Amino acid sequence: MKYQTQRLAYPYFIAAMGLFVAQVLGGLIAGTIYVFPNFLSDLVPFNIIRMIHTNALIVWLLMGFFGAAYYLLPEETETEIYSPKIAWVQFWLFLFGAAAAVVGYLFGIHEGREFLEQPLWIKVAIVVVALMFLFNISMTLMKGKRTVVSIILTMGLWGLALFFLFAFYNPSNLALDKMYWWYVVHLWVEGVWELILAAILGFLLIKMTGVDREVIEKWLYVIVGLALFSGLLGTGHHYYWIGTPGYWQWLGSIFSALEVFPFLAMVIFSFYIVKKSTRNHPNKAALLWVLGCTVLSFFGAGVWGFMHTLAPINYYTHGTQVTASHGHLAFYGAYVMINLAIITYAMPHLRGQQPYNQTLNMWSFWITSAGMCFMTFTLTAAGVLQTHLERVMGLDYMEVQEQIALFYWMRLGSGIIVVSGVLLFVYATFSKGNEKQAIAD
Amino acid sequence: MSEGMTKTAARNIFFGGTIFFFVIFVTLTVQSHFHILEESTDVSTLTESVERGKRVWEKNSCINCHTLFGEGAYFAPELGKVWIKFGGDEDAEAGREALKAWMEAMPTGIEGRRQMPQFNLTDQEHEDLAAFFEWISRVDTQGWPPTPDDE
């Protein structure tokens, strides 16, 4: 670790891991309710559990992004973070807001739009946190070297904050509400978050492979270009059936089908760069997460997204477990894994240890990823059956749910595997390794 | 794909293309905004009761079990056309009563059945929620959801 202020990433990564565990435990409870519907029903109903499951995910991914930015910006810009004090205030405010939101949810205090359930004051706090953060990293960028990685990362983070502002607009017309809701949700995960993902990926590949920065930076522009050219109008695949005009069925189908390509480019890019690698980096686990991230995001976001994105198909699959299967593997492959990659890479530096429990970390990679893949397969099977029985045969919703119950059992099984993998990751990351020499770079 | 391209060219394509597609996207959003106000939804009947009904829907986080126009959780049925399912389009009063009776009977407590919580809505809230369901059932959703029953 070359710069003192890189250590600012540490509390963010710790909080991210804590919330990650909370998120998967929430998922485990939700999966349990699917097979034992009376479980907790009097105490904490399903809607609250799900709220915690999805919100904890979003918050921990953001924590990870903030941490990643504080970790990689000093190295990229070759200067210390502008204000460590702001970074600390921002951290505690964000953590407090997240904790207050979760406690509030348990007591039924929440707003009512999916993923944007945070009460108004917490939404305001999120904006304050984002502004502090953006000020801090933009000032760092201004005084340091502006590399492509740091510029794309900063653009992504600005976009993230900007599009969140649509969370404050909740018109009484449901169709309008839905249209602008996607300005937050889609333009985050299929837009600006991909910039953040690509920037972190680029940084890790530069550090671990020693390949010329020029080559990697050119690829980065190509990837984020493909992401936004397809992803912006790709928003149209959410505008098929919510009261928006019919032409979105054409536009959305064409452009969202193209959303596969940035993910394909990332797979080719990362394997190509790693193959050209000029150095043998000791952190094998981090490299495994990087490559796994590009592969599983290609399948989860790319292939599984394409599977139901064409309007004539989506007409039947929309709002079934097919969507849930895609959502799980896409989030895991893209944003969970890139966070785990940077955490795996940075932790030995932050804790001053040689790659720690590297083998255990790699076991957690295979266990968690296998669990997530199996979960995706079970939900896909459930969704395909549901689509046929409910949307083609015309069976009643609850009747169909009984027909596909077997898959919910298998999903719960895969959930247990995922939780064990996550706990193993946390243990591997925070426990003491055997070799304790400090890592060179 | 990028072998023959310089970094500057890649950067210019990225910024230029992003601005280009973003402008198209925003323009089409504006067009869609007016389409919603003038064509696909009936703004003239968007009463205060409908508006309050939407808040009832939000306050109780219905979206985290049900879906509306296919969006939400997938744990409980789609409710975009629930008004029609309960016969409200034919007899509004009966539809309202049926919805209210349904919600008041929850939770069933039956072992092995998914449980909908008891939300203890006031009479006013029941009425507003019904008004909301009635209003959204008339939104032009391009023929979604599929209705195999009719074929």
PDB file of N, CA, C and O in Angstrom, chain A residues 138 184 212 233 367:
ATOM      1  N   SER A 138     -13.788  13.880  -6.301  1.00  0.00           N
ATOM      2  CA  SER A 138     -13.548  14.816  -7.405  1.00  0.00           C
ATOM      3  C   SER A 138     -12.363  15.729  -7.082  1.00  0.00           C
ATOM      4  O   SER A 138     -11.546  16.019  -7.966  1.00  0.00           O
ATOM      5  N   VAL A 184     -33.908   5.259 -11.873  1.00  0.00           N
ATOM      6  CA  VAL A 184     -32.988   4.877 -10.806  1.00  0.00           C
ATOM      7  C   VAL A 184     -32.525   3.440 -11.035  1.00  0.00           C
ATOM      8  O   VAL A 184     -31.333   3.165 -11.154  1.00  0.00           O
ATOM      9  N   ASP A 212       0.393  -3.479 -20.165  1.00  0.00           N
ATOM     10  CA  ASP A 212       0.482  -2.052 -20.426  1.00  0.00           C
ATOM     11  C   ASP A 212      -0.872  -1.362 -20.235  1.00  0.00           C
ATOM     12  O   ASP A 212      -1.889  -1.773 -20.783  1.00  0.00           O
ATOM     13  N   LEU A 233     -30.865   2.893 -24.151  1.00  0.00           N
ATOM     14  CA  LEU A 233     -32.137   2.583 -24.808  1.00  0.00           C
ATOM     15  C   LEU A 233     -32.646   1.198 -24.412  1.00  0.00           C
ATOM     16  O   LEU A 233     -33.834   0.898 -24.545  1.00  0.00           O
ATOM     17  N   ILE A 367     -17.698 -22.471  -3.662  1.00  0.00           N
ATOM     18  CA  ILE A 367     -18.931 -22.851  -2.951  1.00  0.00           C
ATOM     19  C   ILE A 367     -20.034 -21.819  -3.210  1.00  0.00           C
ATOM     20  O   ILE A 367     -21.153 -22.166  -3.593  1.00  0.00           O
TER      21      ILE A 367
END
